Short mmCIF file of C-alpha atoms and ligand atoms in Angstrom, two decimals:
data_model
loop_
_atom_site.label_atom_id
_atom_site.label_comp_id
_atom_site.label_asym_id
_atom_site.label_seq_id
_atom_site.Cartn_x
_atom_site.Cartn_y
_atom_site.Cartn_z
CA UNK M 24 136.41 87.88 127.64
CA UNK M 25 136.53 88.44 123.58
CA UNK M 26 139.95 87.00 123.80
CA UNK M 27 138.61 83.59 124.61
CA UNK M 28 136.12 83.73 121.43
CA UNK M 29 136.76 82.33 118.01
CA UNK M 30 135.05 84.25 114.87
CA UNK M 31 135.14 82.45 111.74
CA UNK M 32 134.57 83.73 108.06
CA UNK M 33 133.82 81.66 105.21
CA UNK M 34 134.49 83.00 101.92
CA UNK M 35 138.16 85.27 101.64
CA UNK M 36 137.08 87.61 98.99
CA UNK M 37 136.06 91.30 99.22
CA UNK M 38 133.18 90.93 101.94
CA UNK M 39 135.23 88.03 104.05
CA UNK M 40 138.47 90.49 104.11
CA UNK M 41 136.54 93.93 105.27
CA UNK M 42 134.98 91.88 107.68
CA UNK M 43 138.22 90.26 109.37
CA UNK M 44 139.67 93.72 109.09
CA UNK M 45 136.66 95.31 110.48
CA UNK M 46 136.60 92.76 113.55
CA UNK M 47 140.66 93.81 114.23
CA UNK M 48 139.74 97.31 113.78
CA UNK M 49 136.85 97.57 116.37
CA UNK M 50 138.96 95.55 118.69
CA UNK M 51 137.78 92.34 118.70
CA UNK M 52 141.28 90.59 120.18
CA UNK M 53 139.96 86.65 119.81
CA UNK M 54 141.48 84.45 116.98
CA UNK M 55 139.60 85.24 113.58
CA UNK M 56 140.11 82.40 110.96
CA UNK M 57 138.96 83.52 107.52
CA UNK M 58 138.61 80.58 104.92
CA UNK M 59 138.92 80.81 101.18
CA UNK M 60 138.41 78.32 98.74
CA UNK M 61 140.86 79.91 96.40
CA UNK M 62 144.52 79.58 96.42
CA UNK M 63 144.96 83.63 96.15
CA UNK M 64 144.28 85.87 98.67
CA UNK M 65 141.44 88.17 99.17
CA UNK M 66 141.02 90.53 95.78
CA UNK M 67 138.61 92.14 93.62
CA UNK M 68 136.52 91.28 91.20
CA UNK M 69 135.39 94.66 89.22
CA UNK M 70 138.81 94.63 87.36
CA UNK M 71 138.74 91.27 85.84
CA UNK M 72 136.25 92.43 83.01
CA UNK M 73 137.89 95.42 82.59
CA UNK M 74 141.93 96.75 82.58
CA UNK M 75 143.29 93.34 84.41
CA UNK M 76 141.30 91.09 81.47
CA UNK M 77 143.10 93.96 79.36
CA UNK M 78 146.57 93.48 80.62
CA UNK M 79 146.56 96.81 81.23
CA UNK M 80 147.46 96.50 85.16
CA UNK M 81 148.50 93.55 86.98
CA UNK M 82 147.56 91.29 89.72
CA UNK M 83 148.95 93.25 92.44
CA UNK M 84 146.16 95.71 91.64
CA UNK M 85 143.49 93.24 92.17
CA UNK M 86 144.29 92.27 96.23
CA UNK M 87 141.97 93.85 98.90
CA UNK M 88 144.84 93.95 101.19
CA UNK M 89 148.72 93.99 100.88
CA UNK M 90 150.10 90.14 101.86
CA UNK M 91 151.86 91.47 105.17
CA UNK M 92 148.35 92.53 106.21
CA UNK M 93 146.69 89.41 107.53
CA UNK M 94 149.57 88.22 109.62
CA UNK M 95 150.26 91.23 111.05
CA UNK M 96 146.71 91.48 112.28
CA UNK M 97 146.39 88.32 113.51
CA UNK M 98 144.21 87.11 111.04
CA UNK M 99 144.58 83.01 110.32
CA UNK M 100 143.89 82.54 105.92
CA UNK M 101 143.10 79.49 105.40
CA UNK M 102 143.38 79.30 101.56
CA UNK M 103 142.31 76.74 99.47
CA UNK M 104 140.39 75.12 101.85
CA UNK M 105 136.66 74.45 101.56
CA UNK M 106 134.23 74.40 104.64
CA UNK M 107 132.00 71.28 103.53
CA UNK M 108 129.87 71.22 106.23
CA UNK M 109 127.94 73.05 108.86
CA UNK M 110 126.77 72.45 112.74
CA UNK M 111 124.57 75.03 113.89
CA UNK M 112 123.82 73.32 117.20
CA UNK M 113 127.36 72.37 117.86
CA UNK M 114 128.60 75.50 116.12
CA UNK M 115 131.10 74.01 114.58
CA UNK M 116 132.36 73.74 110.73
CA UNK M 117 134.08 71.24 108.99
CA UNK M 118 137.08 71.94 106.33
CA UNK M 119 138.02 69.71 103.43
CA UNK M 120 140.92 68.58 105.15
CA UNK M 121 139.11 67.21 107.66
CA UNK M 122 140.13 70.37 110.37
CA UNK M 123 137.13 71.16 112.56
CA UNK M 124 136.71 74.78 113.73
CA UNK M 125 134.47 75.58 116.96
CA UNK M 126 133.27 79.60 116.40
CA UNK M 127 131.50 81.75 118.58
CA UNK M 128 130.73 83.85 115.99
CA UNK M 129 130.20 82.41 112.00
CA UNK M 130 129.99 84.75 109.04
CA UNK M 131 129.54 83.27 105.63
CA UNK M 132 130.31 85.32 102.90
CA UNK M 133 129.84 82.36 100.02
CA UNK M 134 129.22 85.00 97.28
CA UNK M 135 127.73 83.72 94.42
CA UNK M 136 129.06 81.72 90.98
CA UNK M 137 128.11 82.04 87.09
CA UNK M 138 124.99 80.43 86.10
CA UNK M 139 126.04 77.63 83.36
CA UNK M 140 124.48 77.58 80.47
CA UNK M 141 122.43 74.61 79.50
CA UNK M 142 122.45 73.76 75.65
CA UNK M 143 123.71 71.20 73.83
CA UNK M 144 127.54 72.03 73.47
CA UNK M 145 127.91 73.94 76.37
CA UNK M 146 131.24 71.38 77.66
CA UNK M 147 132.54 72.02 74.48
CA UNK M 148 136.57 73.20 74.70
CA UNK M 149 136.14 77.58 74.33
CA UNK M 150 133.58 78.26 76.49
CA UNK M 151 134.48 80.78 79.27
CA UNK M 152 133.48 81.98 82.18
CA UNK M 153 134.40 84.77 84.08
CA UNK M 154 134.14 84.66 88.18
CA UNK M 155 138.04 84.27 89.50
CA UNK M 156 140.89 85.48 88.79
CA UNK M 157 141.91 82.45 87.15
CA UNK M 158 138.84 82.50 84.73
CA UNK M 159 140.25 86.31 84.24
CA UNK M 160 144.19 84.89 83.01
CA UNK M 161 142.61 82.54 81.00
CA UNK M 162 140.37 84.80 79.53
CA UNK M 163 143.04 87.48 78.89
CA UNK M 164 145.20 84.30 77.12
CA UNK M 165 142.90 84.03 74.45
CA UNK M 166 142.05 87.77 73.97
CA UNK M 167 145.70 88.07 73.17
CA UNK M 168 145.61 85.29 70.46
CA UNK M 169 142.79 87.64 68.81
CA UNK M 170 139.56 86.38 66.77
CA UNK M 171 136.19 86.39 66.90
CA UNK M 172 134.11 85.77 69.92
CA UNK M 173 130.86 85.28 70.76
CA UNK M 174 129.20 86.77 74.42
CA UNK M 175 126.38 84.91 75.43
CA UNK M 176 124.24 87.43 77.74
CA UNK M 177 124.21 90.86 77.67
CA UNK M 178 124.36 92.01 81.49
CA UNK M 179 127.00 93.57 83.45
CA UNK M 180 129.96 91.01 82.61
CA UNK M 181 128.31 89.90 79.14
CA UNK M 182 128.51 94.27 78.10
CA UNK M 183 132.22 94.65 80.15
CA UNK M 184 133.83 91.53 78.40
CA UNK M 185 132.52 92.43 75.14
CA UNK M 186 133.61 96.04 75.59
CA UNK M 187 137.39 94.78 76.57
CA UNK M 188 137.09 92.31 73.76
CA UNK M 189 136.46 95.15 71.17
CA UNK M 190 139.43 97.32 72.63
CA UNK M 191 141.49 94.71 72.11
CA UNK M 192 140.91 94.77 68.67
CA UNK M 193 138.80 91.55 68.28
CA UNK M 194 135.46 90.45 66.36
CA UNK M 195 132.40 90.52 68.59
CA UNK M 196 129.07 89.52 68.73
CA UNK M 197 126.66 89.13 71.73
CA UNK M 198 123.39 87.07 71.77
CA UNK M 199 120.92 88.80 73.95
CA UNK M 200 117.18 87.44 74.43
CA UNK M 201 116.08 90.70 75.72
CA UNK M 202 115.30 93.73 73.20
CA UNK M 203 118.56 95.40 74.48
CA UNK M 204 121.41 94.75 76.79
CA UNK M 205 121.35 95.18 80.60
CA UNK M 206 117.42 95.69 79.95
CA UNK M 207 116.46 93.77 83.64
CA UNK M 208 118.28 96.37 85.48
CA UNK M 209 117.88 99.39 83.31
CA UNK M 210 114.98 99.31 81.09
CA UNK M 211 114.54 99.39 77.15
CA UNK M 212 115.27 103.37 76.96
CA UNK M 213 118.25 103.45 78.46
CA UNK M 214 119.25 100.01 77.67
CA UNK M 215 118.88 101.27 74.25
CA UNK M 216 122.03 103.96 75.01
CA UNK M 217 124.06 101.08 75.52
CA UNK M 218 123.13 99.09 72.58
CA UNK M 219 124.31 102.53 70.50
CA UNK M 220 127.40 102.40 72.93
CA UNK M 221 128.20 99.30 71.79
CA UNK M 222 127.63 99.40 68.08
CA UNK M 223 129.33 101.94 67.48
CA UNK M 224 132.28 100.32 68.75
CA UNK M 225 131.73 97.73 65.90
CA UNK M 226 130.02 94.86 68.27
CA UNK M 227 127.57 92.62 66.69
CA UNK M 228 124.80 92.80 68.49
CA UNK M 229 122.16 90.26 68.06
CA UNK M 230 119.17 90.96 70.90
CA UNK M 231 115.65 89.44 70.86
CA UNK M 232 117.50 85.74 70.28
CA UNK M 233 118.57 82.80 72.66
CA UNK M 234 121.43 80.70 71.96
CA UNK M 235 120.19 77.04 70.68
CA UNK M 236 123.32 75.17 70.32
CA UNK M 237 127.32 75.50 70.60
CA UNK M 238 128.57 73.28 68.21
CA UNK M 239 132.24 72.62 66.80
CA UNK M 240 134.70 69.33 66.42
CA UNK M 241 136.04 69.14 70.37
CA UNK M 242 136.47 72.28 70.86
CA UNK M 243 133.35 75.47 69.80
CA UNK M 244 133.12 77.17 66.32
CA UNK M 245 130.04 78.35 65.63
CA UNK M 246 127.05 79.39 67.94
CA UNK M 247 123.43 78.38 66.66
CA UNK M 248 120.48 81.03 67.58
CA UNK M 249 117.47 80.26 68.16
CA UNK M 250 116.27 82.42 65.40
CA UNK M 251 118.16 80.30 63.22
CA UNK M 252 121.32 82.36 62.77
CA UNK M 253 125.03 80.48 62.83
CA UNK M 254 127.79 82.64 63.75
CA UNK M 255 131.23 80.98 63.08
CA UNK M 256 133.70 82.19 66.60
CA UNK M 257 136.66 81.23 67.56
CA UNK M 258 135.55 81.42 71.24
CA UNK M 259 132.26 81.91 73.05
CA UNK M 260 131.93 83.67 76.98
CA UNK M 261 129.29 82.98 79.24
CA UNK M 262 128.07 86.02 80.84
CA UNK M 263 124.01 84.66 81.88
CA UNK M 264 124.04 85.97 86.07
CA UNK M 265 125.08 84.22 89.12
CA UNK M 266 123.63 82.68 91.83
CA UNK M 267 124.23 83.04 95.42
CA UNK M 268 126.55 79.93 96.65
CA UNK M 269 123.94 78.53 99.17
CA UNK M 270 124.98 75.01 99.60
CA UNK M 271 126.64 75.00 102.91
CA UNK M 272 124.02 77.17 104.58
CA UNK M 273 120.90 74.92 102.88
CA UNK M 274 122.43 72.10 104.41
CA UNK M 275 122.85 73.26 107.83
CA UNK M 276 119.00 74.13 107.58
CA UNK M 277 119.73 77.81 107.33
CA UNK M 278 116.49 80.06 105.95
CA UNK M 279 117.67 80.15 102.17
CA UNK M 280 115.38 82.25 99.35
CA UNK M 281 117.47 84.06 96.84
CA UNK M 282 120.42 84.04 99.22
CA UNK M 283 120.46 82.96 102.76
CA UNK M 284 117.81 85.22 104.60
CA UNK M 285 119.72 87.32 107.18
CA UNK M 286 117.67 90.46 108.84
CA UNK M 287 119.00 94.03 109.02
CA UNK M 288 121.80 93.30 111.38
CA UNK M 289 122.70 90.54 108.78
CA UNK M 290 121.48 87.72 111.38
CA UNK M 291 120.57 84.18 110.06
CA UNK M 292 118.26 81.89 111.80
CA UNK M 293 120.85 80.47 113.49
CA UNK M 294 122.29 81.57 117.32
CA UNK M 295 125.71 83.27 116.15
CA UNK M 296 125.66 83.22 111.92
CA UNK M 297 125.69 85.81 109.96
CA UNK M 298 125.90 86.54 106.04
CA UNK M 299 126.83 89.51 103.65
CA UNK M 300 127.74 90.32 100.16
CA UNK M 301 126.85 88.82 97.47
CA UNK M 302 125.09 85.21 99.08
CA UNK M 303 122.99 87.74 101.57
CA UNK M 304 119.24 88.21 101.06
CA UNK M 305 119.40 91.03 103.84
CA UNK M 306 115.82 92.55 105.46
CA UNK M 307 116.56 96.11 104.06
CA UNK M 308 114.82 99.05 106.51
CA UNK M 309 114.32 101.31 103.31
CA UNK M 310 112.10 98.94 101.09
CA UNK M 311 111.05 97.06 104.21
CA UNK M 312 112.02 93.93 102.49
CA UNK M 313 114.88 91.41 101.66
CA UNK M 314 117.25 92.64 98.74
CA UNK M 315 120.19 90.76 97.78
CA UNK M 316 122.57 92.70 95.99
CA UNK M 317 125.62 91.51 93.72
CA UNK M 318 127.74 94.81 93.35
CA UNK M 319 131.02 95.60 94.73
CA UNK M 320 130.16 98.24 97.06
CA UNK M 321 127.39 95.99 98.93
CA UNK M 322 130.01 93.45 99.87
CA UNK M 323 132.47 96.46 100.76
CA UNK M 324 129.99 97.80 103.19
CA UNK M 325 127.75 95.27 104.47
CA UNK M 326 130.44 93.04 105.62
CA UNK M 327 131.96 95.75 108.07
CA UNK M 328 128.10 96.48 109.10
CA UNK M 329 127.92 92.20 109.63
CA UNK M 330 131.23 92.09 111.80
CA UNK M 331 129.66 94.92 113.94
CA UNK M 332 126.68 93.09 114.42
CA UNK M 333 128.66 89.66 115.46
CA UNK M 334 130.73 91.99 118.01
CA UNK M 335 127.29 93.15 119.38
CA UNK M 336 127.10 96.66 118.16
CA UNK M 337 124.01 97.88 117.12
CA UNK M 338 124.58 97.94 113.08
CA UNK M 339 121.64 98.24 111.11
CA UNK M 340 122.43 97.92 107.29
CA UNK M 341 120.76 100.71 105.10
CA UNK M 342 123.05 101.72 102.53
CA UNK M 343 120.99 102.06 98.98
CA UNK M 344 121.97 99.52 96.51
CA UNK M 345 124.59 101.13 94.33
CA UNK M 346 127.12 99.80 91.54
CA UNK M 347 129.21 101.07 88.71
CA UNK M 348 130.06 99.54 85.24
CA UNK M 349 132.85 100.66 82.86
CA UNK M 350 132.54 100.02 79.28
CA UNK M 351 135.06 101.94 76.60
CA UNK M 352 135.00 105.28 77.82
CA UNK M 353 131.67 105.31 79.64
CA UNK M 354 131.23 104.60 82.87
CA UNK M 355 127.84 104.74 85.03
CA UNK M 356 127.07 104.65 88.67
CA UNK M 357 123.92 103.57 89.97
CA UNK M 358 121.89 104.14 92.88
CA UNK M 359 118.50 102.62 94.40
CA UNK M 360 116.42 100.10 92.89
CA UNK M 361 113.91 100.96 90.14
CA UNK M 362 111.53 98.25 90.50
CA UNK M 363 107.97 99.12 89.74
CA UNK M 364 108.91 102.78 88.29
CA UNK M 365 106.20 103.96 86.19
CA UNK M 366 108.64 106.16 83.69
CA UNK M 367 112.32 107.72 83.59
CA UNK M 368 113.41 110.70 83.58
CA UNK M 369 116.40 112.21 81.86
CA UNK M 370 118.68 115.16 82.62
CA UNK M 371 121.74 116.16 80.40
CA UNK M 372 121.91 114.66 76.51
CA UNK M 373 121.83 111.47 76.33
CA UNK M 374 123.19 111.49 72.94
CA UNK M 375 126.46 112.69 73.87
CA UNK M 376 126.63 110.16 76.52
CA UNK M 377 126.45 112.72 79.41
CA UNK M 378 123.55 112.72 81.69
CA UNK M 379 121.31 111.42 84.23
CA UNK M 380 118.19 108.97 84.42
CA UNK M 381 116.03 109.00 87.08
CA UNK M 382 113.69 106.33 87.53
CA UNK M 383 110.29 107.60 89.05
CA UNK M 384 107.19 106.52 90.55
CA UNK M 385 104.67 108.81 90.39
CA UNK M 386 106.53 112.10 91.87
CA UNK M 387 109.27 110.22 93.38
CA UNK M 388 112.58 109.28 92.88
CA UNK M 389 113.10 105.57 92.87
CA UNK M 390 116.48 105.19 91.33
CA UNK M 391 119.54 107.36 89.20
CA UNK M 392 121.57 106.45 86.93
CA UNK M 393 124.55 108.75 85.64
CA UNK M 394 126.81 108.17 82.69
CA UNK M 395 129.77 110.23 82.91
CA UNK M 396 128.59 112.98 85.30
CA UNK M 397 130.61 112.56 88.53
CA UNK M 398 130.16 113.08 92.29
CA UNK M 399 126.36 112.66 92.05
CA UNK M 400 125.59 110.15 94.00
CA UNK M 401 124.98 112.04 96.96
CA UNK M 402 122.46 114.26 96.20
CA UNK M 403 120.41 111.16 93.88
CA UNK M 404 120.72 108.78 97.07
CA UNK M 405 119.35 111.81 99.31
CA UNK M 406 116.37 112.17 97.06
CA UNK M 407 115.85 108.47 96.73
CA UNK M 408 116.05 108.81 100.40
CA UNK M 409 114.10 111.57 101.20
CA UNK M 410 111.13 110.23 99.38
CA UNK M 411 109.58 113.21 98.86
CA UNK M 412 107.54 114.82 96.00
CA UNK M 413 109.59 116.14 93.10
CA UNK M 414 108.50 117.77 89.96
CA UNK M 415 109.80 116.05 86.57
CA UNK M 416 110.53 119.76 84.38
CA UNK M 417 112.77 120.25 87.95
CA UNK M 418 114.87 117.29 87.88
CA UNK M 419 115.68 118.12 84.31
CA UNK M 420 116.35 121.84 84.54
CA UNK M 421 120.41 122.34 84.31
CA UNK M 422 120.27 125.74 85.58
CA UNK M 423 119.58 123.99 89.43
CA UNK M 424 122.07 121.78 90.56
CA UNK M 425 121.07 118.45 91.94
CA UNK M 426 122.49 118.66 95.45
CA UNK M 427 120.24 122.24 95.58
CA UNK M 428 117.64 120.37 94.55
CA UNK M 429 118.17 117.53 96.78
CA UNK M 430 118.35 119.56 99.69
CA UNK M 431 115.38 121.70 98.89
CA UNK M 432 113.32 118.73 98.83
CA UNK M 433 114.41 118.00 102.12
CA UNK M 434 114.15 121.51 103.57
CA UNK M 435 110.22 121.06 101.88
CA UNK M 436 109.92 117.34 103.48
CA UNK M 437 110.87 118.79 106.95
C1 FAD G 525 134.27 89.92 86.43
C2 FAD G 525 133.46 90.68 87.45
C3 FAD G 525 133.35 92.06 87.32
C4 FAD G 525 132.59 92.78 88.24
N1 FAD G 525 132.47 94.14 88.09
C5 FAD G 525 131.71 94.84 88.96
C6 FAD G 525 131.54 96.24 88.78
O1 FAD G 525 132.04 96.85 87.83
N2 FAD G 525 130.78 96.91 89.68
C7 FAD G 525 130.18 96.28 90.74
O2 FAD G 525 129.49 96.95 91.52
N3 FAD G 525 130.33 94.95 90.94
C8 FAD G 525 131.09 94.21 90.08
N4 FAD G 525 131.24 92.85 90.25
C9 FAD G 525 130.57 92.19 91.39
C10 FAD G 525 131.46 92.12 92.64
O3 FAD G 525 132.74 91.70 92.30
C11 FAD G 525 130.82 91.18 93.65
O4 FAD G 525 129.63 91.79 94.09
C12 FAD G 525 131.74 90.89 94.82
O5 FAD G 525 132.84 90.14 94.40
C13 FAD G 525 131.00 90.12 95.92
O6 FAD G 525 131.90 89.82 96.92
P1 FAD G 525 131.65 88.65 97.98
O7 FAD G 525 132.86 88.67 98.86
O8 FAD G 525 130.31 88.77 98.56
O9 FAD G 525 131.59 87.29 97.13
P2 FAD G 525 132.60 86.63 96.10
O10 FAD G 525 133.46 87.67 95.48
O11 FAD G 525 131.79 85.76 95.21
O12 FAD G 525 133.53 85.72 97.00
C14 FAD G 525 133.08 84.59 97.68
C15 FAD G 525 134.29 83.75 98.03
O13 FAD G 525 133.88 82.70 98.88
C16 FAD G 525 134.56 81.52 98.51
N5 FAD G 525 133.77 80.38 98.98
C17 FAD G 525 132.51 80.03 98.60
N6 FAD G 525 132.09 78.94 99.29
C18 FAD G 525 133.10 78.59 100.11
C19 FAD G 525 133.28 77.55 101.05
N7 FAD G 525 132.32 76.66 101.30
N8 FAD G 525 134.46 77.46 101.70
C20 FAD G 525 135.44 78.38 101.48
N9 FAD G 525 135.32 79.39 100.60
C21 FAD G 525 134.17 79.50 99.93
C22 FAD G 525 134.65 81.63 97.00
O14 FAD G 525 135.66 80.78 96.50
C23 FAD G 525 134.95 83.10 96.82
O15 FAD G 525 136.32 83.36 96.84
C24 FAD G 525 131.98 92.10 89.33
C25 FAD G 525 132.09 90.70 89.45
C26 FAD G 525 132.83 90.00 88.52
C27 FAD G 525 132.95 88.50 88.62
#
C-alpha cells in the first residue's frame, strides 16, 4: 500500500514544490515531507534580478504555491531545516535538528549556489550576491540608496542585475573576461547584440578583463582590473555561475560529475533516490548524454517527470533545454543546446532587436534563439527535434513562417 510509504524531498524551491505537488496530484496518498533550508516557502527565482530586485512587484509574486496549499495537500514543510547527512543503505536522512526521516522514496533537489569569487578583497563589506530572496531585499536596499556599482561577470544574472541597476537610474559598469557578455552560451555574434543592448543603456562595459583586486577601508570602493584599470563603486555584485549543491549526495557516495548523475528517469545510483533541477546531471535521450541544466523551466518540468518516476511510472525526461532572460525591454527565449555549431543563422533584423538565431551544424538546427518574436518555440524545438536537413536562405526567408517550415521538414523527414 502507497499509504504506508514515506517520500521525502530535499530542497523546497521550484523543483522540490512541483514535485510534492506532482506526487499529490498523481495520487500518491503516503506522507510526503519536503525540506527547505530556507525560512520562506517554496518561490521563484527568475524575478529576483528583474521587477522584485526592482520593487516593482512584491513577494507574494515570487511563491510557487499559495501558503494554504501545502497543508491542505498534506504536504509536511519542513523549513529551515538542513538534511546534513545521508544513509543510502538504511535509507534514512538526518536533519540539523537531529530528526531522522526513514523514506521509501528520496528526491534531492539541492539546486545549486553562486560561485564566490576568489581575489583579494572579496570579504570586503559591498559585495553581493544574488541566489535567495534574501540576497534579492538586500540587493534591492542598496539599489534604492543609488550609486555606482560594479557587476563582476557578465552571464545571465551579471546582464539582468546590471540591466535593473541601470533602470533604476544608477552608474554601471561590468567586468567581463570574455570578448562580450553571455558569450559561453551564445557566442561572440550575438553576444555582441547584447553588448549594444547594454551600452546603449549607458552601462560601462569593460569585456576582455578579469577583476584583480576589491579593495576599500572595511567596506569596497574601487575594483582593480587586471588590465590595470581602477573603477571607484560604491558597491560591487557577484554574478560568476553556480555550482550544483552536491555535498550531501558526495557524501552518501552518490555518482557526482557536474551534478549528481541521475539517468533519464532521473535515477541515482542509489535503490530509491532521485534528483532534478538545477543539482541534476540527467542522461538526456536527445544528445544521448548527461546535461545539467540551470534554467527555470528544467526544474519546472523535470521535477514532475522525477516524482513520476519515484511513483513507478514510466517517465522518461526529454524536454530540450530551454530558458528566457529579460533585460530592459528585450527579452529572449532559448531552445536546445548549441554546442559544437559550426555557424548561426539569423532571421528578422537584428538591429532593431527583432529576430531569430539559429545555431547550425552543417544543415541542421542545433539551437534558436529569439529576441522579441513570440510563440516560437514550438516550431524551433520541432526542428531541433526533427533533425532533419534544412537549407540556410530557408530559415531566413520571412515570406515562410517557421511552424510551415517546421512542419515541412517533418512531412520531408517522414
Ligand atoms: C536571480 C536569479 C534569476 C534567474 N532568472 C532566470 C531566468 O530568467 N530564466 C531561467 O530560465 N532561469 C532563471 N534562473 C534560474 C532558476 O531560478 C533555477 O534554475 C531554479 O531556481 C532551479 O530550481 P531548483 O529547485 O532546482 O534549485 P534552487 O532554486 O537552487 O533550490 C534549491 C533549494 O534547496 C535548498 N537546499 C539545498 N541543500 C539543502 C539541504 N541539504 N537541506 C535542505 N535544503 C537544501 C536550498 O536552500 C534551496 O532553497 C534564475 C536564478 C536566479 C538566482
Amino acid at each position: 500500500m502507497t499509504s504506508d510509504q514515506t517520500h521525502v524531498i530535499v530542497g523546497a524551491s521550484l523543483a522540490g514544490a512541483k514535485a510534492a505537488e506532482t506526487l499529490r496530484e498523481d495520487g500518491f496518498e503516503g506522507r510526503v515531507v519536503l525540506v527547505g533550508a530556507e525560512e520562506e516557502r517554496p518561490y521563484e527565482r527568475p524575478p529576483l534580478s528583474k521587477d522584485y530586485l526592482r520593487g516593482e512587484v512584491g513577494r507574494e509574486k515570487v511563491y510557487v504555491h499559495d501558503e494554504g496549499f501545502y497543508a491542505e495537500h498534506d504536504i509536511e514543510l519542513r523549513l529551515g531545516r538542513t538534511a546534513v547527512s545521508l544513509d543510502t543503505a538504511n535509507t534514512s536522512l538526518e536533519l540539523d535538528d537531529g530528526e531522522q526521516l526513514s523514506y521509501d522514496r528520496l528526491l534531492l533537489t539541492t539546486g545549486a549556489e553562486p560561485r564566490r569569487l576568489s581575489v583579494p578583497g572579496a570579504e570586503l563589506d559591498g559585495v553581493f550576491y544574488l541566489r535567495s530572496v534574501r540576497n534579492s531585499d538586500a540587493l534591492r536596499e542598496r539599489l534604492d540608496r543609488g550609486g555606482a556599482v560594479v557587476v563582476v561577470g557578465a552571464g545571465w544574472i551579471g546582464a539582468e542585475v546590471a540591466a535593473s541597476a541601470r533602470q533604476r537610474g544608477l552608474d554601471v559598469t561590468v567586468i567581463e573576461p570574455a570578448s562580450v557578455p553571455l558569450e559561453r552560451v551564445l557566442g561572440k555574434e550575438i553576444g555582441a547584440i547584447y553588448r549594444d543592448i547594454h551600452t546603449d543603456q549607458g552601462v560601462r562595459m569593460l569585456t576582455g578583463t578579469g577583476v584583480e583586486a576589491l579593495e576599500g577601508d572595511g567596506a569596497v570602493e574601487r575594483v582593480r582590473t587586471s588590465d590595470g584599470r581602477v573603477i571607484d563603486c560604491d558597491f560591487v555584485v557577484v554574478g560568476v555561475g553556480v555550482q550544483p549543491r552536491t555535498a550531501l549526495a558526495a557524501e552518501a557516495s552518490l555518482a557526482i560529475s557536474n551534478g549528481i548523475l541521475v539517468d533519464a528517469r532521473l535515477r541515482a545510483n542509489a535503490p530509491g533516490v532521485f534528483a532534478a533541477g538545477d543539482v541534476a546531471n540527467a542522461q538526456h535521450p536527445f544528445y544521448g548524454e548527461p546535461i545539467r541544466v540551470e534554467h527555470w523551466a528544467n526544474a519546472l518540468n523535470q521535477a514532475p517527470a522525477a516524482a513520476r518516476s519515484m511513483l513507478g511510472q514510466s517517465a522518461l525526461y526529454d524536454r530540450l533545454p530551454y530558458f528566457f532572460s529579460d533585460q530592459y525591454d528585450v527579452g529572449m527565449e532559448y531552445s536546445g543546446l548549441a554546442r559544437g555549431c559550426d555557424r548561426v543563422v539569423v532571421r528578422g533584423d537584428p538591429a532593431a532587436r527583432e529576430f531569430i538565431a539559429f545555431w547550425m551544424f552543417q544543415d541542421r538546427v542545433m539551437a534558436g534563439m529569439n529576441m522579441n518574436v513570440w510563440d516560437v518555440t514550438d516550431p524551433i524545438r520541432q526542428l531541433i527535434q526533427d533533425g532533419v536537413a534544412i537549407k540556410d536562405r530557408d530559415l531566413v526567408d520571412m515570406d515562410v513562417p517557421l511552424d510551415q517550415l517546421a512542419s515541412a521538414a517533418r512531412g520531408s523527414a517522414a
